[in-house]
XYZ file of N, CA and C in Angstrom:
873
model
N -53.236 48.632 -73.058
C -52.114 49.050 -72.211
C -51.890 48.045 -71.100
N -50.647 47.753 -70.825
C -50.290 46.844 -69.740
C -49.372 47.577 -68.781
N -49.575 47.329 -67.494
C -48.768 48.022 -66.497
C -48.446 47.072 -65.364
N -47.226 47.126 -64.893
C -46.825 46.347 -63.732
C -45.754 47.135 -63.009
N -45.796 47.136 -61.660
C -44.868 47.987 -60.927
C -44.421 47.367 -59.626
N -43.114 47.432 -59.367
C -42.534 47.186 -58.059
C -41.772 48.449 -57.690
N -41.314 48.530 -56.457
C -40.619 49.727 -56.005
C -39.424 50.020 -56.909
N -39.443 51.179 -57.552
C -38.310 51.589 -58.377
C -38.232 50.922 -59.734
N -39.234 50.086 -60.096
C -39.148 49.374 -61.377
C -40.462 49.429 -62.143
N -41.160 50.562 -62.099
C -42.441 50.679 -62.783
C -42.272 50.424 -64.277
N -43.131 49.566 -64.815
C -43.091 49.235 -66.238
C -44.485 49.424 -66.808
N -44.576 50.185 -67.894
C -45.858 50.417 -68.547
C -45.655 50.337 -70.049
N -46.430 49.508 -70.709
C -46.272 49.348 -72.151
C -47.622 49.447 -72.849
N -47.596 50.094 -74.015
C -48.786 50.195 -74.852
C -48.565 49.571 -76.226
N -47.310 49.334 -76.541
C -47.010 48.760 -77.841
C -45.554 48.356 -77.955
N -45.172 47.965 -79.156
C -43.818 47.485 -79.411
C -42.773 48.537 -79.068
N -43.069 49.800 -79.376
C -42.101 50.864 -79.110
C -41.764 50.952 -77.623
N -42.755 50.736 -76.767
C -42.516 50.794 -75.320
C -41.622 49.640 -74.859
N -41.814 48.461 -75.453
C -40.970 47.312 -75.105
C -39.521 47.605 -75.469
N -39.311 48.155 -76.655
C -37.956 48.497 -77.096
C -37.338 49.535 -76.169
N -38.133 50.515 -75.760
C -37.648 51.566 -74.868
C -37.227 50.986 -73.520
N -38.048 50.085 -72.971
C -37.734 49.463 -71.683
C -36.468 48.612 -71.778
N -36.302 47.925 -72.883
C -35.096 47.114 -73.074
C -33.845 47.989 -73.129
N -33.971 49.167 -73.728
C -32.837 50.092 -73.777
C -32.479 50.581 -72.378
N -33.494 50.822 -71.555
C -33.248 51.243 -70.172
C -32.535 50.135 -69.406
N -33.003 48.905 -69.587
C -32.378 47.753 -68.917
C -30.920 47.622 -69.346
N -30.675 47.764 -70.638
C -29.309 47.659 -71.154
C -28.415 48.730 -70.557
N -28.949 49.940 -70.442
C -28.167 51.046 -69.894
C -27.865 50.832 -68.411
N -28.826 50.315 -67.663
C -28.633 50.071 -66.233
C -27.630 48.948 -65.980
N -27.659 47.930 -66.830
C -26.734 46.805 -66.667
C -25.304 47.183 -67.034
N -25.155 48.129 -67.922
C -23.815 48.514 -68.347
C -23.125 47.371 -69.060
N -21.857 47.149 -68.725
C -21.100 46.080 -69.377
C -21.235 44.748 -68.652
N -22.091 44.679 -67.652
C -22.307 43.425 -66.925
C -22.002 43.540 -65.459
N -20.794 44.035 -65.120
C -20.400 44.154 -63.715
C -19.865 45.538 -63.359
N -19.570 46.346 -64.370
C -18.972 47.636 -64.098
C -19.942 48.665 -63.545
N -21.222 48.527 -63.857
C -22.213 49.496 -63.395
C -22.448 49.346 -61.898
N -23.006 50.391 -61.288
C -23.309 50.344 -59.863
C -24.264 49.186 -59.586
N -24.011 48.491 -58.467
C -24.755 47.259 -58.214
C -26.244 47.500 -58.024
N -26.631 48.636 -57.419
C -28.055 48.892 -57.211
C -28.774 49.153 -58.535
N -28.065 49.727 -59.500
C -28.660 49.926 -60.822
C -28.860 48.588 -61.524
N -27.902 47.698 -61.337
C -28.029 46.376 -61.958
C -29.184 45.591 -61.351
N -29.392 45.742 -60.049
C -30.527 45.091 -59.396
C -31.836 45.636 -59.954
N -31.910 46.953 -60.136
C -33.111 47.563 -60.722
C -33.353 47.029 -62.126
N -32.274 46.851 -62.876
C -32.400 46.336 -64.240
C -32.956 44.916 -64.246
N -32.483 44.092 -63.326
C -32.959 42.709 -63.240
C -34.446 42.666 -62.897
N -34.850 43.496 -61.957
C -36.265 43.538 -61.580
C -37.123 44.043 -62.729
N -36.639 45.065 -63.404
C -37.384 45.620 -64.532
C -37.514 44.581 -65.654
N -36.464 43.812 -65.854
C -36.487 42.772 -66.885
C -37.536 41.716 -66.559
N -37.610 41.335 -65.292
C -38.617 40.357 -64.876
C -40.023 40.913 -65.068
N -40.238 42.168 -64.645
C -41.556 42.779 -64.779
C -41.977 42.853 -66.240
N -41.040 43.198 -67.090
C -41.339 43.288 -68.518
C -41.663 41.913 -69.089
N -40.931 40.898 -68.643
C -41.187 39.529 -69.110
C -42.596 39.083 -68.740
N -43.002 39.374 -67.516
C -44.341 38.989 -67.062
C -45.410 39.699 -67.879
N -45.181 40.979 -68.174
C -46.150 41.751 -68.948
C -46.317 41.211 -70.363
N -45.217 41.023 -71.070
C -45.318 40.609 -72.469
C -45.793 39.168 -72.591
N -45.458 38.323 -71.610
C -45.902 36.929 -71.660
C -47.413 36.831 -71.535
N -48.019 37.772 -70.822
C -49.468 37.741 -70.627
C -50.235 38.661 -71.546
N -49.555 39.343 -72.449
C -50.208 40.298 -73.342
C -50.933 39.593 -74.484
N -52.022 40.203 -74.945
C -52.762 39.648 -76.077
C -51.964 39.786 -77.375
N -51.228 40.868 -77.489
C -50.413 41.106 -78.684
C -49.112 40.315 -78.566
N -49.010 39.212 -79.277
C -47.834 38.356 -79.204
C -46.594 38.993 -79.824
N -46.780 40.064 -80.591
C -45.625 40.768 -81.140
C -44.764 41.352 -80.028
N -45.394 41.701 -78.918
C -44.647 42.246 -77.786
C -43.664 41.212 -77.247
N -44.123 39.961 -77.173
C -43.262 38.885 -76.679
C -42.110 38.623 -77.644
N -42.411 38.634 -78.932
C -41.373 38.395 -79.941
C -40.286 39.461 -79.851
N -40.705 40.716 -79.733
C -39.746 41.823 -79.632
C -38.920 41.704 -78.358
N -39.572 41.319 -77.268
C -38.862 41.183 -75.994
C -37.806 40.078 -76.070
N -38.175 38.926 -76.611
C -37.234 37.804 -76.713
C -36.039 38.183 -77.581
N -36.303 38.853 -78.693
C -35.205 39.275 -79.568
C -34.281 40.261 -78.857
N -34.876 41.169 -78.089
C -34.068 42.124 -77.343
C -33.287 41.467 -76.229
N -33.879 40.437 -75.642
C -33.228 39.722 -74.547
C -31.958 39.026 -75.025
N -31.962 38.587 -76.269
C -30.771 37.924 -76.815
C -29.557 38.855 -76.784
N -29.806 40.139 -76.938
C -28.709 41.093 -76.918
C -28.193 41.412 -75.529
N -28.882 40.903 -74.501
C -28.480 41.160 -73.112
C -27.958 39.905 -72.426
N -27.760 38.849 -73.191
C -27.389 37.555 -72.614
C -26.143 37.641 -71.736
N -25.102 38.237 -72.252
C -23.836 38.295 -71.516
C -23.962 39.114 -70.241
N -24.611 40.272 -70.344
C -24.762 41.134 -69.167
C -25.603 40.477 -68.082
N -26.677 39.794 -68.478
C -27.549 39.149 -67.494
C -26.834 37.982 -66.826
N -26.150 37.159 -67.610
C -25.437 36.008 -67.045
C -24.357 36.455 -66.072
N -23.753 37.610 -66.334
C -22.683 38.104 -65.464
C -23.185 38.385 -64.055
N -24.456 38.717 -63.908
C -24.994 39.044 -62.584
C -25.049 37.810 -61.679
N -25.198 36.641 -62.278
C -25.253 35.399 -61.496
C -23.908 35.117 -60.834
N -22.840 35.585 -61.443
C -21.510 35.344 -60.892
C -20.923 36.543 -60.171
N -21.759 37.504 -59.817
C -21.267 38.704 -59.137
C -20.723 38.367 -57.748
N -19.854 39.224 -57.236
C -19.269 39.003 -55.917
C -20.207 39.413 -54.788
N -21.194 40.232 -55.083
C -22.149 40.662 -54.060
C -23.288 39.653 -53.958
N -23.517 39.149 -52.774
C -24.585 38.164 -52.596
C -25.950 38.763 -52.903
N -26.130 40.070 -52.636
C -27.416 40.712 -52.914
C -27.721 40.700 -54.405
N -26.711 40.936 -55.224
C -26.898 40.921 -56.672
C -27.188 39.503 -57.158
N -26.455 38.533 -56.624
C -26.654 37.142 -57.027
C -28.062 36.675 -56.672
N -28.517 36.998 -55.475
C -29.872 36.595 -55.068
C -30.919 37.195 -55.997
N -30.764 38.477 -56.312
C -31.707 39.132 -57.215
C -31.662 38.492 -58.597
N -30.464 38.230 -59.079
C -30.321 37.625 -60.403
C -30.991 36.259 -60.450
N -30.735 35.444 -59.438
C -31.298 34.090 -59.404
C -32.818 34.120 -59.307
N -33.341 34.960 -58.437
C -34.793 35.044 -58.251
C -35.478 35.546 -59.517
N -34.948 36.589 -60.112
C -35.585 37.165 -61.289
C -35.464 36.268 -62.513
N -34.343 35.590 -62.660
C -34.192 34.656 -63.775
C -35.141 33.479 -63.638
N -35.287 32.967 -62.418
C -36.214 31.856 -62.192
C -37.646 32.279 -62.499
N -38.016 33.488 -62.085
C -39.363 33.996 -62.367
C -39.574 34.179 -63.864
N -38.545 34.649 -64.555
C -38.648 34.812 -66.004
C -38.829 33.466 -66.693
N -38.109 32.457 -66.230
C -38.242 31.122 -66.817
C -39.652 30.586 -66.620
N -40.224 30.855 -65.460
C -41.565 30.349 -65.163
C -42.635 31.022 -66.013
N -42.427 32.266 -66.407
C -43.452 32.932 -67.217
C -43.183 32.814 -68.720
N -41.930 32.644 -69.103
C -41.597 32.532 -70.526
C -41.553 31.092 -71.020
N -41.398 30.138 -70.098
C -41.379 28.732 -70.480
C -40.189 28.371 -71.358
N -40.441 27.569 -72.376
C -39.355 27.060 -73.217
C -38.613 28.157 -73.979
N -39.258 29.287 -74.188
C -38.579 30.382 -74.884
C -37.414 30.928 -74.068
N -37.508 30.807 -72.748
C -36.399 31.225 -71.892
C -35.184 30.343 -72.157
N -35.420 29.032 -72.219
C -34.322 28.105 -72.469
C -33.679 28.325 -73.819
N -34.498 28.561 -74.839
C -33.973 28.780 -76.182
C -33.142 30.054 -76.257
N -33.550 31.064 -75.495
C -32.900 32.366 -75.563
C -31.677 32.476 -74.662
N -31.795 31.978 -73.430
C -30.757 32.207 -72.422
C -30.119 30.943 -71.850
N -30.679 29.788 -72.158
C -30.247 28.554 -71.507
C -28.760 28.282 -71.564
N -28.141 28.472 -72.732
C -26.738 28.097 -72.884
C -25.775 29.004 -72.126
N -26.237 30.188 -71.695
C -25.367 31.047 -70.881
C -25.770 31.044 -69.408
N -27.052 30.847 -69.145
C -27.540 30.903 -67.764
C -27.260 29.610 -67.010
N -27.450 28.454 -67.644
C -27.257 27.180 -66.948
C -25.821 27.003 -66.462
N -24.797 27.225 -67.290
C -23.426 27.123 -66.765
C -23.159 28.099 -65.624
N -23.728 29.303 -65.722
C -23.528 30.296 -64.659
C -24.195 29.856 -63.365
N -25.415 29.326 -63.460
C -26.120 28.858 -62.264
C -25.439 27.632 -61.665
N -24.917 26.759 -62.515
C -24.216 25.574 -62.022
C -22.996 25.979 -61.203
N -22.254 26.931 -61.711
C -21.073 27.411 -60.991
C -21.464 28.060 -59.674
N -22.535 28.842 -59.694
C -22.987 29.534 -58.483
C -23.506 28.559 -57.437
N -24.197 27.518 -57.865
C -24.796 26.571 -56.920
C -23.764 25.709 -56.216
N -22.507 25.796 -56.639
C -21.457 24.971 -56.032
C -20.424 25.790 -55.258
N -20.653 27.091 -55.087
C -19.691 27.907 -54.341
C -19.811 27.615 -52.848
N -18.818 28.035 -52.092
C -18.776 27.714 -50.660
C -19.593 28.677 -49.805
N -19.989 29.820 -50.342
C -20.816 30.772 -49.594
C -22.261 30.302 -49.665
N -22.811 29.895 -48.540
C -24.098 29.201 -48.524
C -25.238 30.019 -49.118
N -25.321 31.295 -48.765
C -26.437 32.106 -49.243
C -26.429 32.209 -50.769
N -25.236 32.193 -51.363
C -25.121 32.253 -52.819
C -25.416 30.893 -53.442
N -24.842 29.839 -52.876
C -25.050 28.500 -53.439
C -26.516 28.088 -53.369
N -27.188 28.427 -52.279
C -28.603 28.080 -52.148
C -29.449 28.835 -53.170
N -29.117 30.100 -53.398
C -29.846 30.879 -54.404
C -29.658 30.279 -55.792
N -28.420 29.904 -56.101
C -28.143 29.314 -57.405
C -28.822 27.976 -57.596
N -28.795 27.134 -56.557
C -29.402 25.804 -56.652
C -30.913 25.895 -56.818
N -31.552 26.767 -56.045
C -33.008 26.909 -56.138
C -33.408 27.478 -57.496
N -32.642 28.444 -57.985
C -32.930 29.007 -59.306
C -32.778 27.949 -60.391
N -31.744 27.130 -60.281
C -31.523 26.070 -61.264
C -32.705 25.102 -61.286
N -33.181 24.713 -60.112
C -34.335 23.798 -60.059
C -35.550 24.414 -60.743
N -35.831 25.660 -60.419
C -37.008 26.328 -60.988
C -36.872 26.503 -62.495
N -35.690 26.851 -62.942
C -35.466 27.043 -64.376
C -35.635 25.727 -65.131
N -35.008 24.660 -64.647
C -35.081 23.369 -65.337
C -36.479 22.774 -65.295
N -37.225 23.056 -64.238
C -38.591 22.556 -64.140
C -39.571 23.362 -64.982
N -39.186 24.576 -65.360
C -40.100 25.462 -66.077
C -39.809 25.564 -67.564
N -38.574 25.287 -67.949
C -38.167 25.548 -69.320
C -37.248 24.454 -69.841
N -37.561 23.932 -71.003
C -36.690 22.943 -71.629
C -35.476 23.636 -72.229
N -34.342 22.984 -72.105
C -33.087 23.561 -72.557
C -32.631 22.938 -73.878
N -31.887 23.678 -74.688
C -31.327 23.093 -75.916
C -30.314 22.017 -75.572
N -30.101 21.043 -76.465
C -29.169 19.939 -76.185
C -27.774 20.395 -75.786
N -27.345 21.542 -76.281
C -25.997 22.018 -75.961
C -25.804 22.247 -74.471
N -26.895 22.533 -73.766
C -26.802 22.773 -72.324
C -26.384 21.503 -71.597
N -26.802 20.352 -72.112
C -26.455 19.087 -71.462
C -24.950 18.845 -71.454
N -24.244 19.420 -72.417
C -22.792 19.257 -72.472
C -22.145 19.841 -71.224
N -22.568 21.032 -70.841
C -21.981 21.676 -69.661
C -22.314 20.904 -68.396
N -23.498 20.311 -68.346
C -23.869 19.529 -67.169
C -23.035 18.253 -67.076
N -22.853 17.576 -68.199
C -22.060 16.345 -68.191
C -20.612 16.646 -67.822
N -20.092 17.740 -68.314
C -18.730 18.127 -67.946
C -18.627 18.367 -66.446
N -19.717 18.851 -65.846
C -19.731 19.074 -64.407
C -19.738 17.792 -63.605
N -20.055 16.665 -64.249
C -20.071 15.378 -63.552
C -18.690 14.745 -63.474
N -17.723 15.303 -64.173
C -16.371 14.749 -64.165
C -15.743 14.770 -62.788
N -14.873 13.815 -62.530
C -14.321 13.635 -61.182
C -13.359 14.722 -60.743
N -12.893 15.517 -61.680
C -11.998 16.607 -61.304
C -12.764 17.768 -60.674
N -14.072 17.753 -60.797
C -14.884 18.826 -60.236
C -15.113 18.617 -58.742
N -15.489 19.694 -58.066
C -15.717 19.648 -56.624
C -16.910 18.760 -56.292
N -16.930 18.254 -55.059
C -18.035 17.407 -54.609
C -19.379 18.098 -54.791
N -19.443 19.386 -54.424
C -20.704 20.121 -54.515
C -21.188 20.217 -55.956
N -20.264 20.393 -56.884
C -20.633 20.478 -58.297
C -21.179 19.149 -58.795
N -20.503 18.059 -58.473
C -20.950 16.742 -58.940
C -22.301 16.374 -58.331
N -22.504 16.718 -57.075
C -23.781 16.433 -56.429
C -24.906 17.237 -57.069
N -24.619 18.506 -57.370
C -25.619 19.352 -58.016
C -25.960 18.828 -59.405
N -24.946 18.414 -60.151
C -25.167 17.895 -61.498
C -26.047 16.649 -61.463
N -25.805 15.762 -60.513
C -26.622 14.549 -60.396
C -28.088 14.909 -60.167
N -28.327 15.928 -59.349
C -29.706 16.364 -59.111
C -30.321 16.954 -60.374
N -29.569 17.786 -61.087
C -30.106 18.456 -62.264
C -30.320 17.490 -63.427
N -29.455 16.486 -63.549
C -29.660 15.463 -64.573
C -30.980 14.743 -64.320
N -31.291 14.499 -63.057
C -32.557 13.863 -62.706
C -33.747 14.697 -63.132
N -33.661 16.007 -62.947
C -34.755 16.892 -63.355
C -34.938 16.854 -64.868
N -33.833 16.882 -65.601
C -33.909 16.845 -67.064
C -34.532 15.539 -67.546
N -34.091 14.419 -66.987
C -34.645 13.123 -67.387
C -36.133 13.039 -67.079
N -36.543 13.624 -65.989
C -37.939 13.557 -65.568
C -38.807 14.578 -66.293
N -38.223 15.700 -66.655
C -38.987 16.823 -67.197
C -39.102 16.804 -68.725
N -38.053 16.402 -69.404
C -38.034 16.504 -70.858
C -38.644 15.272 -71.526
N -39.348 15.460 -72.631
C -39.878 14.311 -73.384
C -38.742 13.560 -74.063
N -38.990 12.308 -74.376
C -37.937 11.489 -74.972
C -37.432 12.071 -76.289
N -38.311 12.679 -77.060
C -37.889 13.250 -78.338
C -36.782 14.285 -78.157
N -36.808 14.993 -77.032
C -35.758 15.968 -76.738
C -34.517 15.279 -76.184
N -34.721 14.289 -75.323
C -33.593 13.585 -74.717
C -32.790 12.805 -75.750
N -33.464 12.327 -76.804
C -32.776 11.554 -77.842
C -31.600 12.322 -78.447
N -31.702 13.645 -78.460
C -30.671 14.468 -79.091
C -29.350 14.429 -78.326
N -29.415 14.086 -77.049
C -28.183 14.051 -76.244
C -28.167 12.841 -75.320
N -28.761 11.743 -75.779
C -28.875 10.555 -74.931
C -27.508 10.006 -74.535
N -26.538 10.074 -75.450
C -25.204 9.572 -75.122
C -24.564 10.343 -73.981
N -24.723 11.659 -73.996
C -24.176 12.497 -72.929
C -24.860 12.213 -71.601
N -26.176 12.069 -71.646
C -26.922 11.797 -70.419
C -26.553 10.432 -69.846
N -26.407 9.449 -70.728
C -25.996 8.115 -70.271
C -24.625 8.183 -69.598
N -23.732 8.943 -70.193
C -22.387 9.076 -69.627
C -22.442 9.746 -68.252
N -23.301 10.757 -68.116
C -23.436 11.448 -66.830
C -23.991 10.516 -65.759
N -24.978 9.708 -66.134
C -25.536 8.738 -65.183
C -24.464 7.742 -64.765
N -23.688 7.265 -65.740
C -22.619 6.303 -65.450
C -21.588 6.891 -64.489
N -21.155 8.116 -64.769
C -20.190 8.764 -63.886
C -20.736 8.882 -62.469
N -22.010 9.227 -62.368
C -22.613 9.375 -61.049
C -22.710 8.070 -60.288
N -22.983 6.983 -60.993
C -23.126 5.679 -60.338
C -21.825 5.188 -59.725
N -20.699 5.601 -60.281
C -19.409 5.134 -59.765
C -18.637 6.259 -59.079
N -19.345 7.330 -58.744
C -18.698 8.461 -58.082
C -18.239 8.071 -56.678
N -17.225 8.759 -56.178
C -16.709 8.465 -54.846
C -17.605 9.008 -53.740
N -18.524 9.924 -54.080
C -19.391 10.545 -53.082
C -20.718 9.793 -53.005
N -21.100 9.382 -51.799
C -22.314 8.587 -51.613
C -23.563 9.323 -52.084
N -23.636 10.631 -51.843
C -24.810 11.401 -52.241
C -24.967 11.428 -53.754
N -23.871 11.529 -54.462
C -23.919 11.511 -55.925
C -24.394 10.147 -56.415
N -23.892 9.078 -55.820
C -24.309 7.730 -56.229
C -25.794 7.511 -55.943
N -26.245 8.004 -54.803
C -27.661 7.835 -54.448
C -28.559 8.513 -55.481
N -28.242 9.748 -55.818
C -29.047 10.468 -56.802
C -28.951 9.822 -58.179
N -27.783 9.320 -58.498
C -27.586 8.715 -59.817
C -28.314 7.386 -59.954
N -28.496 6.676 -58.850
C -29.304 5.440 -58.920
C -30.750 5.771 -59.272
N -31.258 6.855 -58.722
C -32.609 7.292 -59.081
C -32.655 7.715 -60.553
N -31.603 8.395 -60.980
C -31.534 8.805 -62.385
C -31.502 7.593 -63.311
N -30.768 6.560 -62.906
C -30.686 5.337 -63.709
C -32.074 4.725 -63.882
N -32.860 4.718 -62.825
C -34.203 4.124 -62.895
C -35.082 4.867 -63.897
N -34.967 6.201 -63.931
C -35.731 6.979 -64.908
C -35.195 6.718 -66.314
N -33.881 6.706 -66.445
C -33.233 6.465 -67.736
C -33.629 5.102 -68.291
N -33.707 4.108 -67.425
C -34.019 2.742 -67.847
C -35.421 2.635 -68.432
N -36.355 3.410 -67.910
C -37.733 3.372 -68.413
C -37.787 3.771 -69.886
N -36.975 4.755 -70.259
C -36.996 5.263 -71.632
C -36.008 4.543 -72.545
N -34.878 4.125 -71.994
C -33.815 3.524 -72.800
C -33.411 2.180 -72.193
N -34.272 1.210 -72.364
C -34.079 -0.095 -71.732
C -32.782 -0.766 -72.169
N -32.523 -0.805 -73.463
C -31.326 -1.484 -73.969
C -30.048 -0.791 -73.506
N -30.034 0.507 -73.581
C -28.859 1.259 -73.130
C -28.619 1.046 -71.640
N -29.703 1.058 -70.873
C -29.581 0.865 -69.426
C -29.066 -0.533 -69.107
N -29.544 -1.528 -69.861
C -29.092 -2.902 -69.628
C -27.599 -3.040 -69.911
N -27.139 -2.425 -70.990
C -25.710 -2.475 -71.320
C -24.885 -1.749 -70.265
N -25.409 -0.636 -69.790
C -24.716 0.115 -68.744
C -24.635 -0.694 -67.459
N -25.716 -1.372 -67.141
C -25.779 -2.184 -65.924
C -24.732 -3.299 -65.955
N -24.564 -3.925 -67.100
C -23.614 -5.040 -67.210
C -22.179 -4.597 -66.947
N -21.888 -3.355 -67.225
C -20.530 -2.869 -67.037
C -20.219 -2.404 -65.629
N -21.202 -2.457 -64.738
C -21.010 -2.003 -63.361
C -20.586 -3.159 -62.466
N -19.892 -2.856 -61.385
C -19.507 -3.909 -60.451
C -20.741 -4.392 -59.684
N -20.598 -5.530 -59.030
C -21.743 -6.185 -58.398
C -22.369 -5.335 -57.294
N -21.548 -4.637 -56.536
C -22.097 -3.829 -55.440
C -22.971 -2.718 -55.992
N -22.527 -2.079 -57.073
C -23.318 -1.018 -57.685
C -24.598 -1.582 -58.283
N -24.498 -2.743 -58.932
C -25.699 -3.380 -59.475
C -26.697 -3.686 -58.367
N -26.171 -4.199 -57.259
C -27.019 -4.533 -56.119
C -27.733 -3.293 -55.586
N -27.003 -2.184 -55.495
C -27.595 -0.947 -54.990
C -28.706 -0.446 -55.912
N -28.518 -0.602 -57.214
C -29.551 -0.190 -58.163
C -30.795 -1.058 -58.007
N -30.598 -2.360 -57.848
C -31.738 -3.264 -57.666
C -32.494 -2.932 -56.388
N -31.766 -2.565 -55.347
C -32.423 -2.166 -54.105
C -33.227 -0.887 -54.310
N -32.692 0.006 -55.114
C -33.400 1.252 -55.420
C -34.720 0.958 -56.122
N -34.712 -0.083 -56.951
C -35.924 -0.462 -57.681
C -36.797 -1.431 -56.901
N -36.358 -1.795 -55.684
C -37.133 -2.727 -54.873
C -36.945 -4.166 -55.257
N -35.833 -4.475 -55.933
C -35.581 -5.843 -56.377
C -34.513 -6.543 -55.552
N -33.912 -5.851 -54.613
C -32.801 -6.441 -53.864
C -33.258 -7.197 -52.645
N -33.431 -8.502 -52.752
C -33.899 -9.318 -51.632
C -32.820 -10.234 -51.069
N -31.840 -10.550 -51.898
C -30.819 -11.504 -51.459
C -29.466 -10.808 -51.429
N -28.824 -10.803 -50.310
C -27.531 -10.133 -50.166
C -26.445 -10.932 -50.863
N -25.458 -10.281 -51.487
C -24.363 -10.998 -52.136
C -23.492 -11.673 -51.094
N -22.827 -12.723 -51.508
C -21.973 -13.450 -50.576
C -20.789 -12.592 -50.157
N -20.244 -12.816 -48.941
C -19.075 -12.045 -48.491
C -17.906 -12.149 -49.459
N -17.746 -13.340 -50.066
C -16.642 -13.517 -51.005
C -16.799 -12.603 -52.217
N -18.035 -12.506 -52.733
C -18.275 -11.660 -53.894
C -18.095 -10.184 -53.546
N -18.475 -9.824 -52.325
C -18.283 -8.446 -51.882
C -16.806 -8.108 -51.859
N -15.988 -9.050 -51.324
C -14.544 -8.815 -51.257
C -13.938 -8.738 -52.655
N -14.406 -9.623 -53.542
C -13.881 -9.618 -54.907
C -14.240 -8.317 -55.623
N -15.470 -7.861 -55.414
C -15.904 -6.618 -56.045
C -15.111 -5.438 -55.527
N -14.894 -5.408 -54.212
C -14.115 -4.320 -53.611
C -12.678 -4.346 -54.113
N -12.114 -5.584 -54.261
C -10.741 -5.702 -54.744
C -10.627 -5.194 -56.176
N -11.612 -5.533 -57.019
C -11.570 -5.089 -58.408
C -11.630 -3.570 -58.498
N -12.471 -2.973 -57.676
C -12.590 -1.523 -57.712
C -11.348 -0.841 -57.173
N -10.673 -1.503 -56.228
C -9.478 -0.896 -55.641
C -8.331 -0.817 -56.631
N -8.358 -1.662 -57.653
C -7.282 -1.636 -58.647
C -7.711 -0.965 -59.942
N -8.933 -0.467 -59.974
C -9.424 0.176 -61.189
C -8.557 1.330 -61.677
N -8.000 2.200 -60.796
C -7.207 3.321 -61.304
C -6.051 2.916 -62.191
N -5.463 1.733 -61.961
C -4.304 1.329 -62.759
C -4.668 0.397 -63.900
N -5.937 -0.022 -63.984
C -6.296 -1.004 -65.004
C -7.378 -0.530 -65.952
N -8.079 0.529 -65.578
C -9.198 0.921 -66.429
C -9.369 2.426 -66.381
N -9.472 3.049 -67.530
C -9.686 4.493 -67.591
C -11.058 4.756 -68.163
N -11.602 5.888 -67.779
C -12.965 6.204 -68.186
C -12.989 7.470 -69.028
N -13.662 7.455 -70.188
C -13.680 8.636 -71.047
C -14.541 9.731 -70.461
N -14.123 10.959 -70.676
C -14.916 12.105 -70.277
C -15.526 12.726 -71.517
N -16.410 13.736 -71.294
C -17.099 14.358 -72.410
C -16.144 15.079 -73.355
N -14.982 15.510 -72.842
C -14.053 16.249 -73.689
C -13.059 15.360 -74.415
N -13.214 14.021 -74.279
C -12.356 13.089 -74.986
C -11.164 12.624 -74.213
N -10.846 13.277 -73.085
C -9.719 12.851 -72.280
C -10.101 11.651 -71.452
N -9.128 11.017 -70.862
C -9.404 9.872 -70.012
C -8.761 10.073 -68.659
N -9.486 9.677 -67.623
C -8.931 9.685 -66.281
C -9.285 8.376 -65.630
N -8.466 7.957 -64.704
C -8.707 6.683 -64.038
C -9.699 6.867 -62.918
N -10.716 5.987 -62.827
C -11.680 6.088 -61.732
C -11.027 5.830 -60.392
N -11.554 6.490 -59.365
C -11.086 6.246 -58.015
C -11.928 5.168 -57.351
N -11.339 4.507 -56.386
C -12.104 3.521 -55.631
C -13.131 4.234 -54.789
N -14.273 3.631 -54.585
C -15.328 4.217 -53.763
C -15.904 3.161 -52.851
N -16.593 3.615 -51.876
C -17.336 2.716 -50.990
C -18.773 3.121 -51.028
N -19.626 2.187 -50.826
C -21.051 2.481 -50.884
C -21.492 3.201 -49.645
């Protein structure tokens, strides 16, 4: 028998039947995702976390299998809580999802990654600070604890596009760094083109914070994909190349003022002379940026 309890969310299981029963209670409390009373949805989120912790540590692995299968049927309802209008619900959703990722590991990513990551990305970029901070912290914990399927990288790369808000692009640059650092190359190979594109977009972004994070991402990317990184480097303007070399500790000689002016002039005319492909196949013209 396994038992775990928080206020109002006592969970006790002795076998597979108890796991199924608890999942039914969670489903009933969540309702259709947002229509149920918010305090019931909070209880459901807490109960889901408690159940995840119990089955992850149980000797009978059948309990975990049953829980994961049941969790798949709650994907939409759980993801909806991350985008709720009540900050209390969002905080609970983010905290409990992050805790679930930490105890379930890669199985969390396989089960919920494709619906939770886009929801957390959207939440981490909202203007309400208490909500954005909850979303950003949850995203960090989830990505550091659980590997995501390649399809998740698509949503992140789309978030790096220039039509997105500054906060979204900055968050994406940070999360791409976590993925590059956390995932083994065998996993990254499945979406290396998307990741390379995201790094490239970040390096030429108009926001200094995005460029700074993307230079760090480039350094990690270069370690694993030397040839791709070299080709990417050649296509960058001199100022961006210089900044990357400084990031790697190789920048000892400053470029001449003439070259700086020429580089700035080339970038200033980029919108009318060069378009950049996005993940969805469309093209938009890059904006001029300053370092």
